[in-house]
Amino acid sequence: MRTCPDLAAAIGHTPLVRLRRASELTGCEILGKAEFLNPGGSIKDRTALGLLLDAERSGALRQGATIVEGTAGNTGIGLALLGASRGYRTIITMPATQSREKIDALRVTGAEVRLVPAVPYANPDHYAHQARRLVEAMNAQAPGSAWFANQFDNTANRDFHEATTGPEIWEQTGGRVDGFVCATGTGGTLAGVGRALKRFNPGVAIALADPAGSALASYINTGELKAEGGSITEGIGSSRVTANFQDAPVDHAWSIPDSESVPWVHDLLAGEGLGVGGSSGVNIAGAVRLARELGPGHTVVTVLADAATRYQGKLLDPAFLRGKGLPVPAWLDRAFPESA
């Protein structure tokens, strides 16, 4: 019998799931790493654990201290759950535009949630800057009382994915992986997995699937941070190069519009029973592009980052989708006839 001594031990070792329709469409094996099966419901449980373990080892986080982070939601959920399991209080600053489901999920973990306006990173009132200032103020009053997780620029994030997520993919595929693709917010997953897989086999293709409105695909392809359009996806995309994303070994990069990514979310739920969030739709669209780039017969891995229930009021609301000019599948209209 396998038991876990605590919550941290239950994080990771998620299965790879064959994505049937994407595989059949491309003639490749497209596999999704089911990170929504982590205890906190997302791949950000890994990020949270990597940051926390590093801070405990270095002495930056001590017993009785408060964890503080600026997050779009999932990293905060992971930090709050791990904090509760290890005796830390948690304060989260979060853009008020994030889904009600994520805000509520954070609150029920016991975290103190401070909703702030959604502004660009260059604005001093960006949620990450507000978290940093809060830690500085708390430590000025009581040194060592607060720790800023700093998921975007704390490279313990990237290093933990390099040490865990990447080797898991290599082992699960028996080393027969030709490409890896995912979206990025902090840059930790793409950079960490990319570094690990390139270490095992320099020929593995690493690709960025970037939501419309993010500047990172442009940066990879042209060297210029230029964003166009917008997206309903949350928690991915960026207007800057983070410390985690810096030097990520990216071979291909595409900007993925919602009209391409959102239908994958609906198709996966209706056709394969996998309910995933918007970033996973972007990832699957990117995996299809990479598979077509490589050609039939290859194996491409991507990330199923979190669950659709975190975004039900957007991804699964016919009225919301129509308001954004996005297609609504017939089965969703039947499920919610009042929104038709």
GROMACS .gro file of C-alpha atoms in nm:
model
  340
    1MET     CA    1   0.000   0.000   0.000
    2ARG     CA    2   0.134   0.342  -0.097
    3THR     CA    3   0.057   0.624   0.145
    4CYS     CA    4   0.158   0.990   0.147
    5PRO     CA    5   0.280   1.132   0.478
    6ASP     CA    6   0.145   1.476   0.395
    7LEU     CA    7  -0.004   1.693   0.120
    8ALA     CA    8   0.332   1.776  -0.037
    9ALA     CA    9   0.402   1.409  -0.105
   10ALA     CA   10   0.080   1.384  -0.308
   11ILE     CA   11   0.193   1.648  -0.558
   12GLY     CA   12   0.328   1.533  -0.896
   13HIS     CA   13   0.359   1.192  -1.063
   14THR     CA   14   0.050   1.273  -1.269
   15PRO     CA   15  -0.044   1.045  -1.561
   16LEU     CA   16  -0.002   1.109  -1.931
   17VAL     CA   17  -0.335   1.080  -2.114
   18ARG     CA   18  -0.357   1.019  -2.489
   19LEU     CA   19  -0.564   1.292  -2.655
   20ARG     CA   20  -0.749   1.086  -2.911
   21ARG     CA   21  -0.890   1.349  -3.145
   22ALA     CA   22  -0.574   1.559  -3.160
   23SER     CA   23  -0.371   1.243  -3.221
   24GLU     CA   24  -0.598   1.119  -3.499
   25LEU     CA   25  -0.605   1.464  -3.659
   26THR     CA   26  -0.227   1.486  -3.687
   27GLY     CA   27  -0.110   1.125  -3.716
   28CYS     CA   28   0.102   1.180  -3.407
   29GLU     CA   29   0.071   1.065  -3.048
   30ILE     CA   30  -0.037   1.373  -2.854
   31LEU     CA   31  -0.025   1.319  -2.479
   32GLY     CA   32  -0.155   1.549  -2.206
   33LYS     CA   33   0.006   1.550  -1.862
   34ALA     CA   34  -0.295   1.553  -1.630
   35GLU     CA   35  -0.178   1.818  -1.386
   36PHE     CA   36  -0.536   1.897  -1.285
   37LEU     CA   37  -0.512   1.579  -1.075
   38ASN     CA   38  -0.275   1.745  -0.828
   39PRO     CA   39  -0.432   1.797  -0.481
   40GLY     CA   40  -0.493   2.169  -0.540
   41GLY     CA   41  -0.625   2.106  -0.890
   42SER     CA   42  -0.349   2.250  -1.106
   43ILE     CA   43   0.013   2.235  -1.219
   44LYS     CA   44   0.078   2.531  -0.991
   45ASP     CA   45   0.086   2.292  -0.695
   46ARG     CA   46   0.430   2.196  -0.825
   47THR     CA   47   0.534   2.559  -0.851
   48ALA     CA   48   0.410   2.631  -0.500
   49LEU     CA   49   0.591   2.330  -0.357
   50GLY     CA   50   0.916   2.412  -0.532
   51LEU     CA   51   0.912   2.770  -0.408
   52LEU     CA   52   0.819   2.669  -0.054
   53LEU     CA   53   1.079   2.392  -0.019
   54ASP     CA   54   1.352   2.623  -0.147
   55ALA     CA   55   1.250   2.897   0.099
   56GLU     CA   56   1.245   2.653   0.391
   57ARG     CA   57   1.590   2.518   0.300
   58SER     CA   58   1.739   2.868   0.271
   59GLY     CA   59   1.575   2.995   0.590
   60ALA     CA   60   1.379   3.260   0.404
   61LEU     CA   61   1.056   3.104   0.533
   62ARG     CA   62   1.045   3.018   0.902
   63GLN     CA   63   0.781   2.864   1.121
   64GLY     CA   64   0.517   3.117   1.221
   65ALA     CA   65   0.579   3.335   0.916
   66THR     CA   66   0.320   3.444   0.658
   67ILE     CA   67   0.336   3.344   0.292
   68VAL     CA   68   0.253   3.635   0.062
   69GLU     CA   69   0.211   3.609  -0.315
   70GLY     CA   70   0.063   3.796  -0.608
   71THR     CA   71  -0.114   3.545  -0.831
   72ALA     CA   72  -0.391   3.497  -1.085
   73GLY     CA   73  -0.517   3.218  -0.860
   74ASN     CA   74  -0.371   2.870  -0.903
   75THR     CA   75  -0.030   2.932  -0.745
   76GLY     CA   76  -0.209   3.098  -0.457
   77ILE     CA   77  -0.432   2.794  -0.409
   78GLY     CA   78  -0.127   2.567  -0.400
   79LEU     CA   79   0.058   2.794  -0.157
   80ALA     CA   80  -0.245   2.829   0.070
   81LEU     CA   81  -0.305   2.453   0.086
   82LEU     CA   82   0.061   2.375   0.148
   83GLY     CA   83   0.076   2.659   0.397
   84ALA     CA   84  -0.219   2.517   0.588
   85SER     CA   85  -0.055   2.174   0.591
   86ARG     CA   86   0.274   2.315   0.724
   87GLY     CA   87   0.148   2.579   0.967
   88TYR     CA   88   0.181   2.900   0.766
   89ARG     CA   89  -0.072   3.179   0.719
   90THR     CA   90  -0.122   3.295   0.359
   91ILE     CA   91  -0.210   3.634   0.207
   92ILE     CA   92  -0.283   3.659  -0.167
   93THR     CA   93  -0.308   3.971  -0.383
   94MET     CA   94  -0.507   3.890  -0.696
   95PRO     CA   95  -0.652   4.078  -0.995
   96ALA     CA   96  -1.024   4.137  -0.944
   97THR     CA   97  -1.087   4.023  -1.303
   98GLN     CA   98  -1.008   3.658  -1.228
   99SER     CA   99  -1.282   3.397  -1.227
  100ARG     CA  100  -1.518   3.384  -0.931
  101GLU     CA  101  -1.445   3.013  -0.903
  102LYS     CA  102  -1.073   3.074  -0.841
  103ILE     CA  103  -1.138   3.356  -0.597
  104ASP     CA  104  -1.377   3.137  -0.399
  105ALA     CA  105  -1.135   2.843  -0.409
  106LEU     CA  106  -0.866   3.061  -0.255
  107ARG     CA  107  -1.093   3.187   0.018
  108VAL     CA  108  -1.204   2.840   0.126
  109THR     CA  109  -0.840   2.739   0.172
  110GLY     CA  110  -0.825   2.994   0.453
  111ALA     CA  111  -0.610   3.240   0.261
  112GLU     CA  112  -0.669   3.611   0.303
  113VAL     CA  113  -0.751   3.733  -0.048
  114ARG     CA  114  -0.694   4.098  -0.141
  115LEU     CA  115  -0.849   4.178  -0.478
  116VAL     CA  116  -0.675   4.460  -0.666
  117PRO     CA  117  -0.731   4.628  -1.005
  118ALA     CA  118  -0.595   4.447  -1.309
  119VAL     CA  119  -0.315   4.669  -1.440
  120PRO     CA  120   0.000   4.610  -1.651
  121TYR     CA  121   0.318   4.496  -1.480
  122ALA     CA  122   0.474   4.837  -1.542
  123ASN     CA  123   0.209   4.993  -1.314
  124PRO     CA  124   0.326   5.008  -0.948
  125ASP     CA  125  -0.018   4.880  -0.845
  126HIS     CA  126   0.022   4.550  -1.031
  127TYR     CA  127  -0.072   4.264  -0.801
  128ALA     CA  128   0.287   4.131  -0.781
  129HIS     CA  129   0.423   4.471  -0.678
  130GLN     CA  130   0.152   4.506  -0.415
  131ALA     CA  131   0.249   4.166  -0.270
  132ARG     CA  132   0.615   4.265  -0.256
  133ARG     CA  133   0.537   4.596  -0.080
  134LEU     CA  134   0.317   4.415   0.171
  135VAL     CA  135   0.604   4.180   0.262
  136GLU     CA  136   0.844   4.471   0.296
  137ALA     CA  137   0.602   4.650   0.531
  138MET     CA  138   0.541   4.337   0.740
  139ASN     CA  139   0.912   4.263   0.772
  140ALA     CA  140   0.988   4.625   0.863
  141GLN     CA  141   0.757   4.585   1.161
  142ALA     CA  142   0.862   4.229   1.250
  143PRO     CA  143   1.172   4.099   1.066
  144GLY     CA  144   1.125   3.754   0.918
  145SER     CA  145   0.747   3.758   0.965
  146ALA     CA  146   0.664   3.739   0.593
  147TRP     CA  147   0.799   3.571   0.281
  148PHE     CA  148   0.732   3.683  -0.077
  149ALA     CA  149   0.704   3.372  -0.299
  150ASN     CA  150   0.776   3.575  -0.616
  151GLN     CA  151   0.674   3.300  -0.860
  152PHE     CA  152   0.761   3.504  -1.169
  153ASP     CA  153   1.126   3.578  -1.087
  154ASN     CA  154   1.214   3.318  -0.825
  155THR     CA  155   1.391   3.054  -1.032
  156ALA     CA  156   1.319   2.783  -0.775
  157ASN     CA  157   0.997   2.761  -0.982
  158ARG     CA  158   1.181   2.665  -1.302
  159ASP     CA  159   1.428   2.444  -1.116
  160PHE     CA  160   1.152   2.236  -0.956
  161HIS     CA  161   0.993   2.166  -1.295
  162GLU     CA  162   1.335   2.074  -1.430
  163ALA     CA  163   1.382   1.832  -1.141
  164THR     CA  164   1.033   1.677  -1.143
  165THR     CA  165   0.798   1.747  -1.435
  166GLY     CA  166   1.055   1.705  -1.712
  167PRO     CA  167   1.203   1.376  -1.583
  168GLU     CA  168   0.853   1.237  -1.525
  169ILE     CA  169   0.764   1.301  -1.891
  170TRP     CA  170   1.087   1.139  -2.008
  171GLU     CA  171   1.028   0.832  -1.792
  172GLN     CA  172   0.658   0.800  -1.881
  173THR     CA  173   0.734   0.807  -2.255
  174GLY     CA  174   1.031   0.574  -2.222
  175GLY     CA  175   1.241   0.852  -2.370
  176ARG     CA  176   1.031   0.848  -2.686
  177VAL     CA  177   0.923   1.210  -2.683
  178ASP     CA  178   0.985   1.430  -2.985
  179GLY     CA  179   0.829   1.756  -2.871
  180PHE     CA  180   0.692   1.943  -2.573
  181VAL     CA  181   0.466   2.246  -2.589
  182CYS     CA  182   0.281   2.463  -2.339
  183ALA     CA  183   0.177   2.817  -2.262
  184THR     CA  184   0.360   3.020  -2.003
  185GLY     CA  185   0.284   3.279  -1.740
  186THR     CA  186   0.580   3.270  -1.504
  187GLY     CA  187   0.784   3.068  -1.752
  188GLY     CA  188   0.866   2.798  -1.497
  189THR     CA  189   0.698   2.499  -1.663
  190LEU     CA  190   0.817   2.564  -2.019
  191ALA     CA  191   1.172   2.653  -1.917
  192GLY     CA  192   1.209   2.378  -1.659
  193VAL     CA  193   1.063   2.098  -1.869
  194GLY     CA  194   1.245   2.223  -2.176
  195ARG     CA  195   1.580   2.224  -1.997
  196ALA     CA  196   1.523   1.872  -1.862
  197LEU     CA  197   1.417   1.722  -2.194
  198LYS     CA  198   1.698   1.894  -2.383
  199ARG     CA  199   1.942   1.748  -2.131
  200PHE     CA  200   1.810   1.399  -2.203
  201ASN     CA  201   1.794   1.458  -2.579
  202PRO     CA  202   1.898   1.789  -2.740
  203GLY     CA  203   1.679   1.703  -3.040
  204VAL     CA  204   1.349   1.730  -2.852
  205ALA     CA  205   1.155   2.027  -2.996
  206ILE     CA  206   1.031   2.277  -2.735
  207ALA     CA  207   0.748   2.511  -2.832
  208LEU     CA  208   0.560   2.801  -2.678
  209ALA     CA  209   0.184   2.825  -2.725
  210ASP     CA  210   0.107   3.188  -2.642
  211PRO     CA  211  -0.245   3.326  -2.600
  212ALA     CA  212  -0.342   3.626  -2.812
  213GLY     CA  213  -0.263   3.944  -2.621
  214SER     CA  214   0.065   3.809  -2.487
  215ALA     CA  215   0.399   3.938  -2.614
  216LEU     CA  216   0.613   3.628  -2.568
  217ALA     CA  217   0.562   3.460  -2.907
  218SER     CA  218   0.664   3.785  -3.070
  219TYR     CA  219   0.970   3.799  -2.845
  220ILE     CA  220   1.081   3.449  -2.944
  221ASN     CA  221   1.020   3.505  -3.315
  222THR     CA  222   1.138   3.865  -3.356
  223GLY     CA  223   1.319   3.967  -3.039
  224GLU     CA  224   1.053   4.233  -2.979
  225LEU     CA  225   0.792   4.226  -2.703
  226LYS     CA  226   0.483   4.306  -2.907
  227ALA     CA  227   0.129   4.201  -2.818
  228GLU     CA  228  -0.178   4.198  -3.040
  229GLY     CA  229  -0.538   4.108  -2.963
  230GLY     CA  230  -0.666   3.961  -2.639
  231SER     CA  231  -0.782   3.639  -2.478
  232ILE     CA  232  -1.032   3.512  -2.222
  233THR     CA  233  -0.771   3.273  -2.081
  234GLU     CA  234  -0.637   3.344  -1.734
  235GLY     CA  235  -0.297   3.296  -1.573
  236ILE     CA  236  -0.090   3.271  -1.893
  237GLY     CA  237   0.078   3.518  -2.123
  238SER     CA  238   0.308   3.804  -2.032
  239SER     CA  239   0.427   4.146  -2.140
  240ARG     CA  240   0.780   4.086  -2.011
  241VAL     CA  241   1.054   3.826  -1.993
  242THR     CA  242   1.065   3.684  -1.641
  243ALA     CA  243   1.373   3.540  -1.473
  244ASN     CA  244   1.214   3.194  -1.508
  245PHE     CA  245   1.153   3.238  -1.881
  246GLN     CA  246   1.494   3.390  -1.951
  247ASP     CA  247   1.707   3.147  -2.156
  248ALA     CA  248   1.420   2.896  -2.192
  249PRO     CA  249   1.522   2.663  -2.480
  250VAL     CA  250   1.232   2.745  -2.714
  251ASP     CA  251   1.250   2.625  -3.075
  252HIS     CA  252   0.902   2.732  -3.195
  253ALA     CA  253   0.648   2.988  -3.079
  254TRP     CA  254   0.293   3.060  -3.193
  255SER     CA  255   0.025   3.309  -3.093
  256ILE     CA  256  -0.298   3.114  -3.045
  257PRO     CA  257  -0.634   3.295  -3.082
  258ASP     CA  258  -0.930   3.201  -2.861
  259SER     CA  259  -1.120   3.090  -3.172
  260GLU     CA  260  -0.862   2.811  -3.207
  261SER     CA  261  -0.810   2.718  -2.842
  262VAL     CA  262  -1.157   2.734  -2.684
  263PRO     CA  263  -1.314   2.473  -2.919
  264TRP     CA  264  -1.049   2.226  -2.797
  265VAL     CA  265  -1.174   2.275  -2.441
  266HIS     CA  266  -1.530   2.193  -2.550
  267ASP     CA  267  -1.427   1.903  -2.774
  268LEU     CA  268  -1.215   1.743  -2.504
  269LEU     CA  269  -1.498   1.759  -2.251
  270ALA     CA  270  -1.772   1.630  -2.483
  271GLY     CA  271  -1.565   1.374  -2.672
  272GLU     CA  272  -1.307   1.247  -2.425
  273GLY     CA  273  -1.448   1.327  -2.082
  274LEU     CA  274  -1.163   1.560  -1.988
  275GLY     CA  275  -1.278   1.890  -1.837
  276VAL     CA  276  -0.987   2.132  -1.862
  277GLY     CA  277  -0.938   2.507  -1.844
  278GLY     CA  278  -0.858   2.765  -2.107
  279SER     CA  279  -0.481   2.739  -2.083
  280SER     CA  280  -0.510   2.368  -2.164
  281GLY     CA  281  -0.701   2.461  -2.480
  282VAL     CA  282  -0.411   2.685  -2.579
  283ASN     CA  283  -0.170   2.401  -2.502
  284ILE     CA  284  -0.361   2.148  -2.714
  285ALA     CA  285  -0.383   2.392  -3.005
  286GLY     CA  286  -0.007   2.439  -2.974
  287ALA     CA  287   0.049   2.063  -2.960
  288VAL     CA  288  -0.145   2.020  -3.284
  289ARG     CA  289   0.066   2.290  -3.449
  290LEU     CA  290   0.388   2.128  -3.326
  291ALA     CA  291   0.273   1.783  -3.441
  292ARG     CA  292   0.206   1.922  -3.788
  293GLU     CA  293   0.548   2.090  -3.785
  294LEU     CA  294   0.719   1.760  -3.696
  295GLY     CA  295   0.503   1.540  -3.920
  296PRO     CA  296   0.316   1.212  -3.860
  297GLY     CA  297   0.460   0.944  -3.636
  298HIS     CA  298   0.601   1.169  -3.366
  299THR     CA  299   0.513   1.196  -2.997
  300VAL     CA  300   0.421   1.538  -2.859
  301VAL     CA  301   0.352   1.608  -2.491
  302THR     CA  302   0.161   1.903  -2.349
  303VAL     CA  303   0.006   2.003  -2.016
  304LEU     CA  304  -0.354   1.978  -1.899
  305ALA     CA  305  -0.299   2.251  -1.645
  306ASP     CA  306  -0.623   2.278  -1.450
  307ALA     CA  307  -0.995   2.202  -1.459
  308ALA     CA  308  -1.279   2.364  -1.651
  309THR     CA  309  -1.472   2.410  -1.326
  310ARG     CA  310  -1.227   2.687  -1.234
  311TYR     CA  311  -1.373   2.888  -1.525
  312GLN     CA  312  -1.730   2.765  -1.552
  313GLY     CA  313  -1.873   3.116  -1.571
  314LYS     CA  314  -1.667   3.181  -1.884
  315LEU     CA  315  -1.575   2.866  -2.075
  316LEU     CA  316  -1.906   2.689  -2.008
  317ASP     CA  317  -2.145   2.986  -2.025
  318PRO     CA  318  -2.307   3.017  -2.371
  319ALA     CA  319  -2.403   3.380  -2.315
  320PHE     CA  320  -2.048   3.476  -2.217
  321LEU     CA  321  -1.899   3.293  -2.515
  322ARG     CA  322  -2.139   3.457  -2.760
  323GLY     CA  323  -2.059   3.794  -2.608
  324LYS     CA  324  -1.695   3.733  -2.697
  325GLY     CA  325  -1.780   3.616  -3.049
  326LEU     CA  326  -1.674   3.259  -2.974
  327PRO     CA  327  -1.850   2.945  -3.101
  328VAL     CA  328  -2.092   2.762  -2.871
  329PRO     CA  329  -2.126   2.385  -2.925
  330ALA     CA  330  -2.481   2.251  -2.953
  331TRP     CA  331  -2.442   2.030  -2.645
  332LEU     CA  332  -2.356   2.334  -2.432
  333ASP     CA  333  -2.669   2.515  -2.550
  334ARG     CA  334  -2.873   2.208  -2.458
  335ALA     CA  335  -2.712   2.197  -2.113
  336PHE     CA  336  -2.795   2.563  -2.047
  337PRO     CA  337  -3.109   2.642  -2.252
  338GLU     CA  338  -3.174   2.957  -2.046
  339SER     CA  339  -2.856   3.110  -2.194
  340ALA     CA  340  -2.937   3.021  -2.555
   0.00000   0.00000   0.00000
